[in-house]
Coordinates of C-alpha atoms in Angstrom, one line a residue:
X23 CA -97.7 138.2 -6.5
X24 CA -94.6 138.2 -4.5
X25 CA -91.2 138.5 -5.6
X26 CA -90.3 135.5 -5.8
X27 CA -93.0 134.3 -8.1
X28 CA -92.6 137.5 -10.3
X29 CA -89.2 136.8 -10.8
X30 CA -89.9 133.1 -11.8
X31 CA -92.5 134.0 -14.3
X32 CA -90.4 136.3 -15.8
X33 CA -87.9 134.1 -16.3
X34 CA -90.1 131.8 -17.9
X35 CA -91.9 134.6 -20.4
X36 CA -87.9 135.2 -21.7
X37 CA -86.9 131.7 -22.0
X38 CA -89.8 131.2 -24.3
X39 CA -89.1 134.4 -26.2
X40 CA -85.3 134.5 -26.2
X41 CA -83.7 131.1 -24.9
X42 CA -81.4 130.8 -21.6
X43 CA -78.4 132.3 -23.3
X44 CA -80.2 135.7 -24.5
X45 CA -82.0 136.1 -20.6
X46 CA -79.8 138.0 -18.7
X47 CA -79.8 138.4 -14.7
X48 CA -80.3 142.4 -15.8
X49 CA -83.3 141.7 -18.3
X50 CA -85.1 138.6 -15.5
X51 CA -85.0 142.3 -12.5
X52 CA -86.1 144.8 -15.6
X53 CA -89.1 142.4 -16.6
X54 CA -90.2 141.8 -13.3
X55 CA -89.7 144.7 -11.9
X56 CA -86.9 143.4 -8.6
X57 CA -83.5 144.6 -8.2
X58 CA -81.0 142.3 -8.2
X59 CA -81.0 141.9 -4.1
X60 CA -84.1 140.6 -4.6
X61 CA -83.2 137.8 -7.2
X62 CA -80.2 136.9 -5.2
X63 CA -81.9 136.6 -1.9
X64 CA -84.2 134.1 -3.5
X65 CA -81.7 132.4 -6.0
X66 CA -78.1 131.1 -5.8
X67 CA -78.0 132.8 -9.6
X68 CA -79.8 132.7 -12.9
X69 CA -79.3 129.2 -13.6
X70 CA -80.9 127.8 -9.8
X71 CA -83.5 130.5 -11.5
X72 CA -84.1 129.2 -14.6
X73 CA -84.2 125.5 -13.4
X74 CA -87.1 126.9 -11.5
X75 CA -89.1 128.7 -14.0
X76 CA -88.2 125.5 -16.5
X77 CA -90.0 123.4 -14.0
X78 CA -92.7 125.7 -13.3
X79 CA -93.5 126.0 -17.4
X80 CA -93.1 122.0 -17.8
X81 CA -96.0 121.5 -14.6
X82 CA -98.3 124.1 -16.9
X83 CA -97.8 122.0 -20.1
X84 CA -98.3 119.0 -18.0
X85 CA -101.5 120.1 -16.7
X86 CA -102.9 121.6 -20.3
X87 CA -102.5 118.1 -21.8
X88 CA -104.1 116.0 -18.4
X89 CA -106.8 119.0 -18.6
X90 CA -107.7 117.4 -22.1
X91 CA -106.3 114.4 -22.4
X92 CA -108.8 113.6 -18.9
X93 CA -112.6 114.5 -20.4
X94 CA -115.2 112.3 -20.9
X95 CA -114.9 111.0 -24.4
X96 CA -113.1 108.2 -26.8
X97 CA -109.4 107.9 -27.0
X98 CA -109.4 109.7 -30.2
X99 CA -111.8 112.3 -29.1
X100 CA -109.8 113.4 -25.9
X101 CA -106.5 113.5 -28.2
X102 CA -108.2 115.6 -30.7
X103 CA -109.1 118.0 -28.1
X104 CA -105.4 118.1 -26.8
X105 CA -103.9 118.6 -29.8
X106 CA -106.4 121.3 -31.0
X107 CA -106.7 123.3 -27.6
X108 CA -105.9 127.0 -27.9
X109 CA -102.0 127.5 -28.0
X110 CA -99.8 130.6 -29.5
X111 CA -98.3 128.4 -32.2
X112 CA -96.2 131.3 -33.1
X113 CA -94.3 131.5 -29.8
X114 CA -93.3 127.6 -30.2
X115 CA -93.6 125.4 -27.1
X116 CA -91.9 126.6 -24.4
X117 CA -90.7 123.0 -23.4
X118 CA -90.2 121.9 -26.7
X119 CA -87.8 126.0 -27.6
X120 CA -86.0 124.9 -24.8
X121 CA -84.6 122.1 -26.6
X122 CA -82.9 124.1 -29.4
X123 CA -81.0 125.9 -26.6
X124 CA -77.4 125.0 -26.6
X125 CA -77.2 125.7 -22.6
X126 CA -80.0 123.7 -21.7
X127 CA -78.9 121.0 -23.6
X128 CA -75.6 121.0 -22.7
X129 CA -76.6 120.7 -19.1
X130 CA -78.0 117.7 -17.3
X131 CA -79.7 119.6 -14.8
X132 CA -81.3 121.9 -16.9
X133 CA -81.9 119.0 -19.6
X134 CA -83.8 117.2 -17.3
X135 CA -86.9 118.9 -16.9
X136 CA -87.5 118.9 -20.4
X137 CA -86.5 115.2 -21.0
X138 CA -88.7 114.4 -18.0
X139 CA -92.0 116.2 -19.3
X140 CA -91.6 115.2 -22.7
X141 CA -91.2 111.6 -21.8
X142 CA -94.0 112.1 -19.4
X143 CA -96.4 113.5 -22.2
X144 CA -95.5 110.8 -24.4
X145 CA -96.3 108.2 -21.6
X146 CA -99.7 109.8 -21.1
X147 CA -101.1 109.7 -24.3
X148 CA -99.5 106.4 -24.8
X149 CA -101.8 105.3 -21.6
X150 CA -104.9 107.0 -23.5
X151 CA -104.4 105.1 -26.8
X152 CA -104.0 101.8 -24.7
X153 CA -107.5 102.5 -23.2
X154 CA -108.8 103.3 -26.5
X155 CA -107.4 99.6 -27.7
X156 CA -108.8 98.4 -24.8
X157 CA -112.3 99.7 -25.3
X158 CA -111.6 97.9 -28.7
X159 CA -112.0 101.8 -30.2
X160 CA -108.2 101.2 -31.5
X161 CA -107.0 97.8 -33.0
X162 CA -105.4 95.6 -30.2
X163 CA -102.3 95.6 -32.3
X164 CA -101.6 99.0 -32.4
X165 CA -98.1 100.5 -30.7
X166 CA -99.0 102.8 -28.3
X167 CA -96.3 104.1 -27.1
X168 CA -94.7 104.5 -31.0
X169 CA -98.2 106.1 -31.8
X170 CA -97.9 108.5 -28.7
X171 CA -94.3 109.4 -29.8
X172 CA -95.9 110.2 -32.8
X173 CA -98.3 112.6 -31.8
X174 CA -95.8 114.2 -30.1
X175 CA -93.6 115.2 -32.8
X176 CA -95.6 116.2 -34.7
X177 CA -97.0 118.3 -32.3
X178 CA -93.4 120.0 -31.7
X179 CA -92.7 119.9 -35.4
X180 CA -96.1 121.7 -36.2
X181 CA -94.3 124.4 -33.7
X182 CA -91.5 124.6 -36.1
X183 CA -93.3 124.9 -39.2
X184 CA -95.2 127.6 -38.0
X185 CA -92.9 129.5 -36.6
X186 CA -90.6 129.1 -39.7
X187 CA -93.8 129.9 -41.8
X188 CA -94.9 132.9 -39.4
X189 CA -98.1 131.5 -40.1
X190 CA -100.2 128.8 -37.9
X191 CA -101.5 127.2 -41.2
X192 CA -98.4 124.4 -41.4
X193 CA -98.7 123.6 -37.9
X194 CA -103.0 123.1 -38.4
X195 CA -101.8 120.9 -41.7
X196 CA -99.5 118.8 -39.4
X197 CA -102.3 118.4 -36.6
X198 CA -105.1 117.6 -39.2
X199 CA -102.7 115.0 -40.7
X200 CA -101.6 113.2 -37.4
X201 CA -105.4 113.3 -36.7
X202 CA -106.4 112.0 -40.2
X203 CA -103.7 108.6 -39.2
X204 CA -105.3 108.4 -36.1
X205 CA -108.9 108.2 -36.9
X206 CA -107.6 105.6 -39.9
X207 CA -107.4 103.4 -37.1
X208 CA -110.3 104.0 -35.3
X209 CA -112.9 101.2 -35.4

């Protein structure tokens, strides 16, 4: 892996454990391995950096979910397997940390990757539930989109149970209830 791409998924591995405000230029070289000439030649700083490794981490979760959320299967069936793939619940999302980051938040540049992919999730599921009304596997008057917003809190709030638990077990509960709503509707 070059520099470059070292330093980027470096960048993202801290974000997700410490936020933007505890990853440091110094800590981004020490964890992969560059001096700082290196992360200067290839960024303006750590913020161009950080927009970088945000984006790169928001394409990931992006393409997790469409990995799942594409199978062969009912509407329910594919969101089931989305919302029970494999993830380190204990580490959070790293979109969804990034959230709780005063920086990031306070920024628009920054902000906007993780507005942007959270909105774009929401917008995909909501296009899966409408094919499962349309297959008549969901009732025609369910709200998609409110459904799909839905899913997706929970999914981030499961994060923060968890992590406040240090146990996966709350998020599992909030997952197996979102899921038990879900099915309710199923036909």
């Amino acid at each position: 892996m070059d520099t470059r791409n070292q330093l980027i998924d470096s960048t993202r591995e801290l974000l997700w454990e410490r936020g933007y405000v505890g990853t440091s230029p110094k800590a981004i070289q020490q964890h992969a391995g560059a001096g700082q000439g290196s992360m200067y030649h290839h960024f303006s700083g750590k913020r161009e950096l950080a927009l970088e490794a945000v984006r790169r981490s928001a394409d990931e979760l992006l393409a997790a979910a469409e990995a799942q959320l594409r199978k062969p299967g009912t509407a329910v069936e594919r969101i089931t397997a989305y919302l029970r793939r494999e993830r380190e619940v204990l580490r959070g999302c790293p979109i969804g940390r990034l959230t709780q980051d005063p920086e990031i938040v306070a920024d628009p540049e920054l902000r906007a990757p993780v507005d942007e992919t959270l909105t774009r999730l929401r917008a995909r599921l909501a296009e899966v539930l409408d094919e499962g009304r349309a297959a008549g596997e969901l009732p025609a008057e369910l709200d998609a989109a409110a459904l799909a917003a839905t899913v997706v809190a929970v999914l981030q709030g499961g994060y923060v149970l968890a992590r406040a638990a240090n146990s996966p077990e709350p998020f599992d509960q909030a997952i197996s209830g979102v899921l038990a709503l879900l099915t309710a509707h199923t036909r």
